[in-house]
C-alpha positions as MATLAB code, in Angstrom:
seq = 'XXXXXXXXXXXXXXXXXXXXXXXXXXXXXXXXXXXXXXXXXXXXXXXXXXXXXXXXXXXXXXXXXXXXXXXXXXXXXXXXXXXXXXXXXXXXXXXXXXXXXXXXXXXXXXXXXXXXXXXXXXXXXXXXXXXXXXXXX';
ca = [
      18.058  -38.084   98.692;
      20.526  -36.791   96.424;
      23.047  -34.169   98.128;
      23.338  -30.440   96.024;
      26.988  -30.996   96.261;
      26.729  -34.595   94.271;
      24.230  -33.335   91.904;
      26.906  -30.454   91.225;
      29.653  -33.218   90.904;
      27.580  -35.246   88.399;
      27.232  -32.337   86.173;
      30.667  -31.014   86.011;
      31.375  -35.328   85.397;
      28.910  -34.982   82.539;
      30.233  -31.950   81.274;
      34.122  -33.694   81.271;
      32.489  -36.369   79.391;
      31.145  -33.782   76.624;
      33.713  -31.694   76.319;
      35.237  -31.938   73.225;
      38.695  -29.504   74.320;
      41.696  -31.111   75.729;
      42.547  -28.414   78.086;
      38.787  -28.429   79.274;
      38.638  -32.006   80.313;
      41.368  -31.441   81.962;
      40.400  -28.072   83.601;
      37.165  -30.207   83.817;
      38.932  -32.995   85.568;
      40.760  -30.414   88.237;
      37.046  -29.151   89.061;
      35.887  -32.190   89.711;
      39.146  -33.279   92.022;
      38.495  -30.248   93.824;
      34.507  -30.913   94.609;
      35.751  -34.306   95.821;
      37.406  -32.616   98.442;
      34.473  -30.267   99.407;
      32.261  -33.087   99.749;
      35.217  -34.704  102.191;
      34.889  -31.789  103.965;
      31.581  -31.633  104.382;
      31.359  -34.625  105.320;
      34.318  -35.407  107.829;
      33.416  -31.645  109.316;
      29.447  -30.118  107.603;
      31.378  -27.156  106.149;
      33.921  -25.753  103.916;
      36.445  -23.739  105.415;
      38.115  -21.678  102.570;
      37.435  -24.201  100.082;
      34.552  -22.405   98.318;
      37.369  -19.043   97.553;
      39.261  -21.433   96.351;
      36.825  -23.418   93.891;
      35.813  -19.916   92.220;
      39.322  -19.339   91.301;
      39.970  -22.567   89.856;
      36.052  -21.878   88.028;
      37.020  -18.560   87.029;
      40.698  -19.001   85.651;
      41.157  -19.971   83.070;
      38.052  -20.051   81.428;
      36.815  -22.565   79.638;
      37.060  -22.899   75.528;
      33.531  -24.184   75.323;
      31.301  -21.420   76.883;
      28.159  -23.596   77.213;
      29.701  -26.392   79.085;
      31.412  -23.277   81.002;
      27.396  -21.934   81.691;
      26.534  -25.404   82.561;
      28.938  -26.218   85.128;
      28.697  -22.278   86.085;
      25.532  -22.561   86.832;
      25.288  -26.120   88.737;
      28.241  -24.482   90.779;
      26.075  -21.570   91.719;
      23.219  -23.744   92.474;
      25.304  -25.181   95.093;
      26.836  -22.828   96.364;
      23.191  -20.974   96.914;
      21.701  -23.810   98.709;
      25.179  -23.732  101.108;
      24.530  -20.011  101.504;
      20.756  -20.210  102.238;
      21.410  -22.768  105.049;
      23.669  -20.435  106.920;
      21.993  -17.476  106.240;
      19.969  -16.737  109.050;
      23.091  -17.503  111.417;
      24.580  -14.483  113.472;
      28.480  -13.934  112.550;
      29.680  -16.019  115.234;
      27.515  -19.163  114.172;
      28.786  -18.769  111.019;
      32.338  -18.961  111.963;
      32.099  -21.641  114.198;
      30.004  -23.719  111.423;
      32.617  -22.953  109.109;
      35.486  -23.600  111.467;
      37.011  -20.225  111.238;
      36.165  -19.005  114.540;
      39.933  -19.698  116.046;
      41.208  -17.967  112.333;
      38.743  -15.180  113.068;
      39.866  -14.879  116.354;
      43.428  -15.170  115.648;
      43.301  -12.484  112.980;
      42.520   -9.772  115.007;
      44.775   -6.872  114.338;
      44.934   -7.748  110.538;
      42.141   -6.253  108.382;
      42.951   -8.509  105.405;
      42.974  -11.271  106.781;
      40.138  -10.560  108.829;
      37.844   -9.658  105.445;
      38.866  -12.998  103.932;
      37.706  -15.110  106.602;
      34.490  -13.392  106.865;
      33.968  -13.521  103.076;
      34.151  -17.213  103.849;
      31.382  -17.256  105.635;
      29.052  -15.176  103.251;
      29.107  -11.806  104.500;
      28.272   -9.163  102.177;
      31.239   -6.451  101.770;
      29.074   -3.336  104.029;
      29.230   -6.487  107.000;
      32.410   -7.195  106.574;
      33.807   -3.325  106.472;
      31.328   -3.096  109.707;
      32.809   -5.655  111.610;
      36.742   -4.636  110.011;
      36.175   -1.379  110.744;
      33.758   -0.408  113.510;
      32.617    3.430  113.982;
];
């Protein structure tokens, strides 16, 4: 059975194939480099560290010339990165962490709020968590 993070690969492939811009193919061909590496990483460890804060930068800026290869590749990418987040969701904080490997970052961060609210965006936590956790009544 087909992985969700090759079936996202094959589309933004496709899409690099189609495009018709130079600077999309190769913004197109950066994208793809970079799933490469999240698939390395999910394979040599099951998760993705930081790597997923990083992809949505390189998604997000610059944007694309051709918006509907943009809302294909958009889409496939959030496809993915649902199916990631729906397999960790029911995990408490500290599962989460140590799936992600950012439980020794986590723990190392203490003291430092920002760096403390990136690492737990990293692991999904929406921003009323992470302010819970960062800054505890």
């Amino acid at each position: 059975m087909e992985e969700p993070i090759d079936r996202t690969i094959k589309v933004f492939q496709e899409a690099r194939q189609c495009a018709q811009d130079p600077s999309d193919q190769a913004l197109l061909s950066k994208q793809v480099e970079a799933l490469n590496a999240i698939r390395a990483t999910l394979v040599r460890h099951g998760a993705m560290r930081y790597q997923i804060d990083s992809f949505e930068k390189l998604i997000s800026d610059p944007w694309m010339n051709d918006q509907m290869i943009f809302a294909e590749v958009y889409g496939a990418w959030k496809t993915f990165k649902n199916s990631y987040v729906r397999k960790i969701g029911g995990m408490t904080v500290n599962e989460r962490l140590f799936h992600m490997g950012l439980l020794a970052d986590f723990e190392a961060s203490e003291g430092d709020a920002s760096r403390m609210r990136s690492i737990l965006r990293a692991v999904f936590l929406s921003s009323e968590n992470i302010e819970a956790i960062v800054k505890p009544p």
